[in-house]
Tab-separated table of C-alpha atoms in Angstrom:
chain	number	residue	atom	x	y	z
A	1	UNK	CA	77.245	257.380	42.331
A	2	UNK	CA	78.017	256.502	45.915
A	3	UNK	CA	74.988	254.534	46.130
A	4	UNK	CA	75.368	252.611	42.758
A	5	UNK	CA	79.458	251.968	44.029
A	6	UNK	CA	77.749	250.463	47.279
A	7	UNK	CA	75.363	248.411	45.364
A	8	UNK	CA	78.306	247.186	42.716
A	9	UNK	CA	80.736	246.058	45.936
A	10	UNK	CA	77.928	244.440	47.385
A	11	UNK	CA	77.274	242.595	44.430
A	12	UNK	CA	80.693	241.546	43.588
A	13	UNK	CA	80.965	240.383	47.307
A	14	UNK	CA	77.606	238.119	46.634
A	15	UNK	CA	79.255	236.773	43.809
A	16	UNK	CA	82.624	235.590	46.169
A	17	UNK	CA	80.714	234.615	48.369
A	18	UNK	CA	78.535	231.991	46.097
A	19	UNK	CA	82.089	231.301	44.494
A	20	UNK	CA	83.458	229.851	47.586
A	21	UNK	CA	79.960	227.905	48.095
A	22	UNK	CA	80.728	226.295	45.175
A	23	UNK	CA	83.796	225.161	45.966
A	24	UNK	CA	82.869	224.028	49.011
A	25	UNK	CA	79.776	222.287	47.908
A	26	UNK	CA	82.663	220.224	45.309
A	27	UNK	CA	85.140	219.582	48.199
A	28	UNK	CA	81.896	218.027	49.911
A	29	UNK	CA	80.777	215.855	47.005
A	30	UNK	CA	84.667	214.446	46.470
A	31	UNK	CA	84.670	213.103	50.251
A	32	UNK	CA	80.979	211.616	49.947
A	33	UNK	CA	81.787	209.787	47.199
A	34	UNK	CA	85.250	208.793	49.140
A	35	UNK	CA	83.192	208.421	51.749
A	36	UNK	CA	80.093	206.386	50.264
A	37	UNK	CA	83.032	204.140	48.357
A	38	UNK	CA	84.422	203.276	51.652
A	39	UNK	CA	81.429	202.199	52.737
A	40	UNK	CA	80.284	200.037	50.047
A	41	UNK	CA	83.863	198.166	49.789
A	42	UNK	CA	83.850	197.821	53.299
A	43	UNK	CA	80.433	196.824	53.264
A	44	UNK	CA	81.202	194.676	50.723
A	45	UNK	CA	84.285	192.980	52.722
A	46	UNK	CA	82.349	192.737	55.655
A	47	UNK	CA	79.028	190.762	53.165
A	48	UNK	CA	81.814	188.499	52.079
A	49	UNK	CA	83.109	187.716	55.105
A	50	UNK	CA	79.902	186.586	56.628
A	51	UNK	CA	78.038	184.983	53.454
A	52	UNK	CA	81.670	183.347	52.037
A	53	UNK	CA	80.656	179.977	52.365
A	54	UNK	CA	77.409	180.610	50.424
A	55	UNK	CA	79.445	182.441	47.906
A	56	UNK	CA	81.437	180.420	47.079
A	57	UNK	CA	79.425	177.357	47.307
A	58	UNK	CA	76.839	179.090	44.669
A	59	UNK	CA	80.124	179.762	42.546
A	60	UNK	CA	81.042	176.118	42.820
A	61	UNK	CA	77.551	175.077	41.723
A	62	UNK	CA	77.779	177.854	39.417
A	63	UNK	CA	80.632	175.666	37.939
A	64	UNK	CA	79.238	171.938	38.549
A	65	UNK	CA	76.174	172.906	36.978
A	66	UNK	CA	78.170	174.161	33.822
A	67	UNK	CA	80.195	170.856	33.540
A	68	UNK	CA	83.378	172.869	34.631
A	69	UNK	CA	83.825	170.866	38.345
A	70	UNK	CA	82.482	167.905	39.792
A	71	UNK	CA	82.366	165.842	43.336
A	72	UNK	CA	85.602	164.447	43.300
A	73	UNK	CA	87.519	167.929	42.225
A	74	UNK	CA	86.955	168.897	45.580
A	75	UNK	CA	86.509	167.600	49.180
A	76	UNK	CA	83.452	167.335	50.985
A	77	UNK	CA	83.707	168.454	54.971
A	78	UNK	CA	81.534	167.438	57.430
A	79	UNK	CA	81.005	167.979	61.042
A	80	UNK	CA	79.257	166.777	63.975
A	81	UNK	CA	75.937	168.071	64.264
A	82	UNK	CA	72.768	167.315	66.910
A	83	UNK	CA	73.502	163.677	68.198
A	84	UNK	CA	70.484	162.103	70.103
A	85	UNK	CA	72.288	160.505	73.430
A	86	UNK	CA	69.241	157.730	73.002
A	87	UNK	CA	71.162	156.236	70.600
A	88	UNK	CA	73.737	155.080	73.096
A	89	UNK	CA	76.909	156.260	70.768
A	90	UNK	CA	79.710	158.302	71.639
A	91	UNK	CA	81.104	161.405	69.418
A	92	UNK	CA	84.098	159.305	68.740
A	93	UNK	CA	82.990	156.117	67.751
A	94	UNK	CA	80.440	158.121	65.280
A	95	UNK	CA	83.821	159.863	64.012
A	96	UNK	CA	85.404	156.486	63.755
A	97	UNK	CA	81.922	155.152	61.745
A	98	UNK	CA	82.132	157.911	59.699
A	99	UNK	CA	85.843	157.637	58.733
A	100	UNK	CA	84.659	153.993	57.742
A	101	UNK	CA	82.312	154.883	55.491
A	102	UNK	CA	84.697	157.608	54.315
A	103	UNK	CA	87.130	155.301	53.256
A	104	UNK	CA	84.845	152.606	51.357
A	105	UNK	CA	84.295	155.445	48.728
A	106	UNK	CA	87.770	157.079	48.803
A	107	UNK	CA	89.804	153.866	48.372
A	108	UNK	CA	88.622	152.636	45.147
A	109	UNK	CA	88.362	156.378	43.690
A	110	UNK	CA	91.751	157.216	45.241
A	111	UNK	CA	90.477	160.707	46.016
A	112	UNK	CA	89.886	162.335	49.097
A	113	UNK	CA	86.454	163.394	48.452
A	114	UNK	CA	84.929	163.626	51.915
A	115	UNK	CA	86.808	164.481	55.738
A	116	UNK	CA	85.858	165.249	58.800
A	117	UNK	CA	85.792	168.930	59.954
A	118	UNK	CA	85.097	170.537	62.865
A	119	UNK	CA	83.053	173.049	62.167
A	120	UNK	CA	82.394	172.297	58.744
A	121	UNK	CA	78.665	173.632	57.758
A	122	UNK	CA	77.736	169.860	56.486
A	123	UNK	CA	76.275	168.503	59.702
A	124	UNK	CA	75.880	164.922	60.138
A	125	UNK	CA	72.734	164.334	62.905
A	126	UNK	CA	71.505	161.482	64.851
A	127	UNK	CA	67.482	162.209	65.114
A	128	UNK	CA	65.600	160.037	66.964
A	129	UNK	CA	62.304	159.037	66.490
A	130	UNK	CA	59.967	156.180	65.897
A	131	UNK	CA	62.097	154.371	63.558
A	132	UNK	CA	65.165	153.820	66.248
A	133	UNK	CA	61.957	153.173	68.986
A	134	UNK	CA	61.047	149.978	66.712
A	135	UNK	CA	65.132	148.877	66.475
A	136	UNK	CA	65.213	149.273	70.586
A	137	UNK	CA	62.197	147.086	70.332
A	138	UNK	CA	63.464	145.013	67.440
A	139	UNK	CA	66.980	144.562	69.438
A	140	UNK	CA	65.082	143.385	72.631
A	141	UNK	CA	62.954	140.811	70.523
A	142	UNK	CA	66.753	139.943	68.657
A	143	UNK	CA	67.675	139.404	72.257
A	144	UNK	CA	64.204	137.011	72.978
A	145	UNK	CA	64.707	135.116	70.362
A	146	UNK	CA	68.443	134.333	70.775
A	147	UNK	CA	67.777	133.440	74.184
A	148	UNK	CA	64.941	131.224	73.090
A	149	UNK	CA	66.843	129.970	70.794
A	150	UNK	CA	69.772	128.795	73.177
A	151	UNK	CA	67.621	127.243	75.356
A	152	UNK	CA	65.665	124.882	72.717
A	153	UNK	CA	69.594	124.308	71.938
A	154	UNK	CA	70.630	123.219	75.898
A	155	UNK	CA	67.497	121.349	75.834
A	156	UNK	CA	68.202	119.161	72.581
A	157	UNK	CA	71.569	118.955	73.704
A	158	UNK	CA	70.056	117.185	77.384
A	159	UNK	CA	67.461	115.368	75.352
A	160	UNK	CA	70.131	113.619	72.859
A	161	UNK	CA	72.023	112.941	76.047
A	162	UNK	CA	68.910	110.991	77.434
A	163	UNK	CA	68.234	109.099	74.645
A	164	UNK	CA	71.854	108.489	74.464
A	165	UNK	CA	71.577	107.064	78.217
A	166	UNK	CA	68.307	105.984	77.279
A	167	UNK	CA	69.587	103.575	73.986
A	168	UNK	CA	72.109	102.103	76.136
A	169	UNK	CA	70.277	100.941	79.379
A	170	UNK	CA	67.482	99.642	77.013
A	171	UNK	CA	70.157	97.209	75.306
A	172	UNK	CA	71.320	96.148	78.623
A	173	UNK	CA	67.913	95.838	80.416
A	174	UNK	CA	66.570	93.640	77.426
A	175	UNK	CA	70.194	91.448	77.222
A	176	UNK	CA	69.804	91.172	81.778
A	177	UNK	CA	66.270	90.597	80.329
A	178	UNK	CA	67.118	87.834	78.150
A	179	UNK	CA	69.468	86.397	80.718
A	180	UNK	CA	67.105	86.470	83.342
A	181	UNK	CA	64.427	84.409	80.985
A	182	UNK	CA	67.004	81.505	80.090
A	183	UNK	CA	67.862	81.056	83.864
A	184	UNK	CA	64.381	80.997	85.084
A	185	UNK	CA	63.506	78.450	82.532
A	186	UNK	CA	66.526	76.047	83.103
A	187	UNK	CA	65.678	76.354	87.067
A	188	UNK	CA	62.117	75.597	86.575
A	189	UNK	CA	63.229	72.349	83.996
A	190	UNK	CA	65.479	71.431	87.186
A	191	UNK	CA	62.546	71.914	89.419
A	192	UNK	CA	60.064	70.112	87.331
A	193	UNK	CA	62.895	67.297	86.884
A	194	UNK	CA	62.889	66.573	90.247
A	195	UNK	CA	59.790	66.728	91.353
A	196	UNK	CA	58.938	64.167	88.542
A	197	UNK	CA	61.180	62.108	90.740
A	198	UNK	CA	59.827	62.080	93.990
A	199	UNK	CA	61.510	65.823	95.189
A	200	UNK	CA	65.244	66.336	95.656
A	201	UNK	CA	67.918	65.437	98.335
A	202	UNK	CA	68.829	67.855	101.105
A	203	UNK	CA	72.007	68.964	98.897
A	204	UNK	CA	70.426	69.415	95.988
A	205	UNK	CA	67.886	71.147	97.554
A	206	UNK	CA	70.138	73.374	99.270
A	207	UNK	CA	71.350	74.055	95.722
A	208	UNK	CA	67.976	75.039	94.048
A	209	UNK	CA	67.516	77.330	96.939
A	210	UNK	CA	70.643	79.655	96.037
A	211	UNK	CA	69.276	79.614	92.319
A	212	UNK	CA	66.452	80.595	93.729
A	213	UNK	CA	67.834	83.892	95.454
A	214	UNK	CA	69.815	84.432	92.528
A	215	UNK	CA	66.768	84.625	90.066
A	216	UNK	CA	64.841	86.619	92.668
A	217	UNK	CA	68.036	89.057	93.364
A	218	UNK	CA	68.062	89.294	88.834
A	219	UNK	CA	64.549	90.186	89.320
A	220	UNK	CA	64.977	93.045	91.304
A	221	UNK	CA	67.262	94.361	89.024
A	222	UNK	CA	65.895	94.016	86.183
A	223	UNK	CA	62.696	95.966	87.809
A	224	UNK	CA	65.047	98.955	89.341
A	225	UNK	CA	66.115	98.812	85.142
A	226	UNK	CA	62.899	98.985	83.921
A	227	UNK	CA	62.131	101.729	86.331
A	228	UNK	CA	65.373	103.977	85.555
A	229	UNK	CA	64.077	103.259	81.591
A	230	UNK	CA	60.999	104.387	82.289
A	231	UNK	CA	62.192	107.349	83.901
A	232	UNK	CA	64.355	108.269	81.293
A	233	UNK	CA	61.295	107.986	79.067
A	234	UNK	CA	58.876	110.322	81.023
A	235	UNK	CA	62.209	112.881	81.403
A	236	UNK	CA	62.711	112.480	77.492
A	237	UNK	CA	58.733	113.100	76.759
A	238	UNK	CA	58.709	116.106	79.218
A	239	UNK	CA	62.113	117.542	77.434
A	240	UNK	CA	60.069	117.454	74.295
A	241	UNK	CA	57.180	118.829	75.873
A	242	UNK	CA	58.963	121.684	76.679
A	243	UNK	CA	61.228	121.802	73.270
A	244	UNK	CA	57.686	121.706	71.740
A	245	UNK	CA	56.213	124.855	73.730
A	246	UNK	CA	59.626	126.666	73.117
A	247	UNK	CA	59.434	126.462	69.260
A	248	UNK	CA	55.833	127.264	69.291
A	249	UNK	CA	56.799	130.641	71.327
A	250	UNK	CA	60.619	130.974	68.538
A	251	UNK	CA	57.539	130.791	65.528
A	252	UNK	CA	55.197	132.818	67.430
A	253	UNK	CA	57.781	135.574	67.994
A	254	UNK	CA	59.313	134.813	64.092
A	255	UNK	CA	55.965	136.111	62.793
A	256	UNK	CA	55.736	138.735	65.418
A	257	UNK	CA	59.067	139.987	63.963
A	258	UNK	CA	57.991	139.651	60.427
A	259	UNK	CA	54.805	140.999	60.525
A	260	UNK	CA	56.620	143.924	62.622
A	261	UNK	CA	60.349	144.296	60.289
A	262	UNK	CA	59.650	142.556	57.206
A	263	UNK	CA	62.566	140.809	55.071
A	264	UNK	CA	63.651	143.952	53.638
A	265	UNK	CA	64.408	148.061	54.854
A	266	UNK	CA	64.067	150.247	52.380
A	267	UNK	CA	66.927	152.950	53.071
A	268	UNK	CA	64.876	155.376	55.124
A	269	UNK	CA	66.808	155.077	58.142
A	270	UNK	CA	68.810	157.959	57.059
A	271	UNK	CA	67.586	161.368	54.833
A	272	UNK	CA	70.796	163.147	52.639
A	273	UNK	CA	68.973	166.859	52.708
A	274	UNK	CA	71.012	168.859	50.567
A	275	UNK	CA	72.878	170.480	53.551
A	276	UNK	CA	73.683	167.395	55.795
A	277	UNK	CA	72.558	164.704	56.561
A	278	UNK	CA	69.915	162.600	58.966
A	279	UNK	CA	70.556	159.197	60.173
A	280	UNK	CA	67.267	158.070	61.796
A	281	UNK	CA	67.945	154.448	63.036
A	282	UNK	CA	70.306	151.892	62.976
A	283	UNK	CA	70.727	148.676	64.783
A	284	UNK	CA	74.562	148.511	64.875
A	285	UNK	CA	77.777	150.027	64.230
A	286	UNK	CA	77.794	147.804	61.172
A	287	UNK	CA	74.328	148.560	59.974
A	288	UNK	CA	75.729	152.794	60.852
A	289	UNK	CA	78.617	152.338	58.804
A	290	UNK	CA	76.135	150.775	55.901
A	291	UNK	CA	73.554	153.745	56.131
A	292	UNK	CA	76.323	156.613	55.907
A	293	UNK	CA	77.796	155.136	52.741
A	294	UNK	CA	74.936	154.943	51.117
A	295	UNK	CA	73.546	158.546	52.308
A	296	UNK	CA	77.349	160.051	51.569
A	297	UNK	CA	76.440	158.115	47.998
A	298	UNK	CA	73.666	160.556	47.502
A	299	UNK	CA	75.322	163.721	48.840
A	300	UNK	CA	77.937	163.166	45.941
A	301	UNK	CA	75.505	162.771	43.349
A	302	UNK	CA	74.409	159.351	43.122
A	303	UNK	CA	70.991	157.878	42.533
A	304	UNK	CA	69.522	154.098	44.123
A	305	UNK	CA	71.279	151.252	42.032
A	306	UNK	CA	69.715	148.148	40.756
A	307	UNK	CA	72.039	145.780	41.997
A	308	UNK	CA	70.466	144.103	45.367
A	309	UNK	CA	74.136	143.676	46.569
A	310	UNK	CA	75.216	147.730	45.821
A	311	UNK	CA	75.833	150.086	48.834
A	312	UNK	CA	73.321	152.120	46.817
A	313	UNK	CA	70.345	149.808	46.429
A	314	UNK	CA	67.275	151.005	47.593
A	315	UNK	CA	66.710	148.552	50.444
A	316	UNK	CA	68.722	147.022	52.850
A	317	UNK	CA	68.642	143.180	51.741
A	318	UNK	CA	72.195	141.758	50.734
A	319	UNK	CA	75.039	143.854	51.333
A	320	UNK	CA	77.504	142.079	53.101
A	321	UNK	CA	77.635	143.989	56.856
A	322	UNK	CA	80.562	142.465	57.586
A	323	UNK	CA	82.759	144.105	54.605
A	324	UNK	CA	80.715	147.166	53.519
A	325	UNK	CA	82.539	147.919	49.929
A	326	UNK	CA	81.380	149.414	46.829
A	327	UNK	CA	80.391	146.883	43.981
A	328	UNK	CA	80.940	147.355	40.240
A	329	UNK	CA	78.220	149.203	39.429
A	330	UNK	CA	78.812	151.327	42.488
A	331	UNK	CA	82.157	152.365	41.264
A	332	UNK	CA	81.019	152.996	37.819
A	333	UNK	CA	78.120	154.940	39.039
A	334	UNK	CA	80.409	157.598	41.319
A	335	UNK	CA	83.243	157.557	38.257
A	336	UNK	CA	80.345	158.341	35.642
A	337	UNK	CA	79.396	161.086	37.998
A	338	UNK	CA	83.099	162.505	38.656
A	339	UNK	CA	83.601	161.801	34.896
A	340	UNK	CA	86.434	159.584	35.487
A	341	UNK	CA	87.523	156.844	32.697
């Protein structure tokens, strides 16, 4: 009986002991799964914090692609991104560009769809490549043909000052010319006269003498006139000459630049990527402003246009550089888009 009693306690001691196991082993579980839900929330915080952006931009295409939001329900921001120091532009006249072309979209729509943010994960870049190489090289040829161009213009403006000088010692040399004729005729009819009588007296003599020197002093005049004319003449035919060679070189380098350019650009000077956008070349701050309101066209949804004159035509022909703004069908197009009567 002693033995069995042994056996029994032992038994009933296993038993306590795989009781409090148990409760152990459920304490355990409760602070895992306190434990595992920590971690996933804070896991989950931490996700959010880092992929945010992407979140919520997938919810807000989520939302555009379901007709609930469009462009102009919300604002675009842009930053700064890699700017190419070959293309000779500082950070804040690009800002100033861009807060041109900002405003040719927002002031007709009376929205503020796009703004400038530092930081902001839309990057605007300045690559360079072969396309600004041939606007350094179309700029320098700009330059060589302006400068041809001025100088064909000085030398019209000297050879209309010759023929000016020209016309007007030509109209005196043939009147002194004219002059000169009548008084050598009337001195030889004196001459003639009196030799027909015998020859003149001392007096009169003395007289046809001074004529004489007069005619012959008339005569050298009249010679240091034609000579001034003529040399007006070979200055006015070298002039042209040279007007000649310089608008054979303006039409040589005319073809050059149309053969090179063309009439025409179609808009891939800049590259709206989904995620920012690439402005490749550009000649000014004018033809800038043009290329980022018509790549900030595409980035809020708009297609190429039809109209030649439209920010948002296809090629860079006749928009008017000097006041970029958005035509009618422009308008329509980005209202259509932001569904706006």
């Amino acid at each position: 009986m002693q033995i069995n009693y042994k056996i029994i306690e032992y038994k009933n001691n296993l038993f306590k002991n795989l009781n409090l196991g148990i409760f152990r082993i459920s304490i355990m579980k409760k602070y895992q799964t306190i434990l595992i839900a920590t971690l996933l929330i804070g896991g989950g915080f931490i996700f959010y914090a880092k992929h945010s952006g992407e979140i919520n931009q997938d919810a807000r295409d989520m939302l555009k692609n379901a007709n609930f939001l469009t462009v102009c329900d919300e604002t675009l921001y842009y930053s700064l991104g890699e700017v190419d120091s070959r293309f000779e532009i500082s950070q804040d006249e690009l800002i100033n560009v861009l807060a041109q072309a900002e405003n040719v979209w927002e002031k007709d729509l009376n929205r503020n769809v796009l703004e400038y943010r530092e930081g902001a994960t839309f990057k605007i870049n300045l690559v360079f490549d072969s396309r600004q190489q041939q606007t350094i090289e179309k700029n320098k040829l700009d330059s060589q043909l302006d400068r041809l161009e001025a100088i064909r213009g000085n030398l019209s403006d000297e050879y209309q000052s010759l023929q000016n000088k020209y016309d007007k010692l030509l109209t005196e040399y043939k009147k002194d010319l004219k002059t000169y004729e009548k008084t050598v005729a009337i001195f030889n009819k004196k001459v003639n006269d009196w030799n027909k009588k015998g020859g003149a007296s001392e007096d009169e003599y003395e007289k046809l003498k001074e004529e004489e020197d007069a005619i012959t002093k008339l005569k050298k005049d009249l010679e240091l006139q034609r000579k001034v004319v003529n040399k007006l003449i070979a200055d006015m035919n070298n002039l042209a000459q040279k007007e000649n060679g310089l608008v054979d070189a303006y039409n040589n380098k005319i073809k050059t630049y149309k053969d090179t350019f063309g009439e025409g650009k179609e808009f891939d000077q800049g590259v709206y990527n989904g995620v920012g956008i690439n402005v490749y070349q550009f000649h000014d701050k004018s033809d800038l402003e043009l290329v980022l309101v018509h790549e900030l066209g595409h980035a809020l949804g708009l297609n190429h246009l039809e109209n030649p004159e439209s920010v948002m035509y296809y090629l860079m022909e006749k928009q008017n550089l000097e006041n970029i703004k958005l035509t009618a069908q422009d308008l329509q197009a980005i209202k259509d888009v932001c569904r706006i009567e």
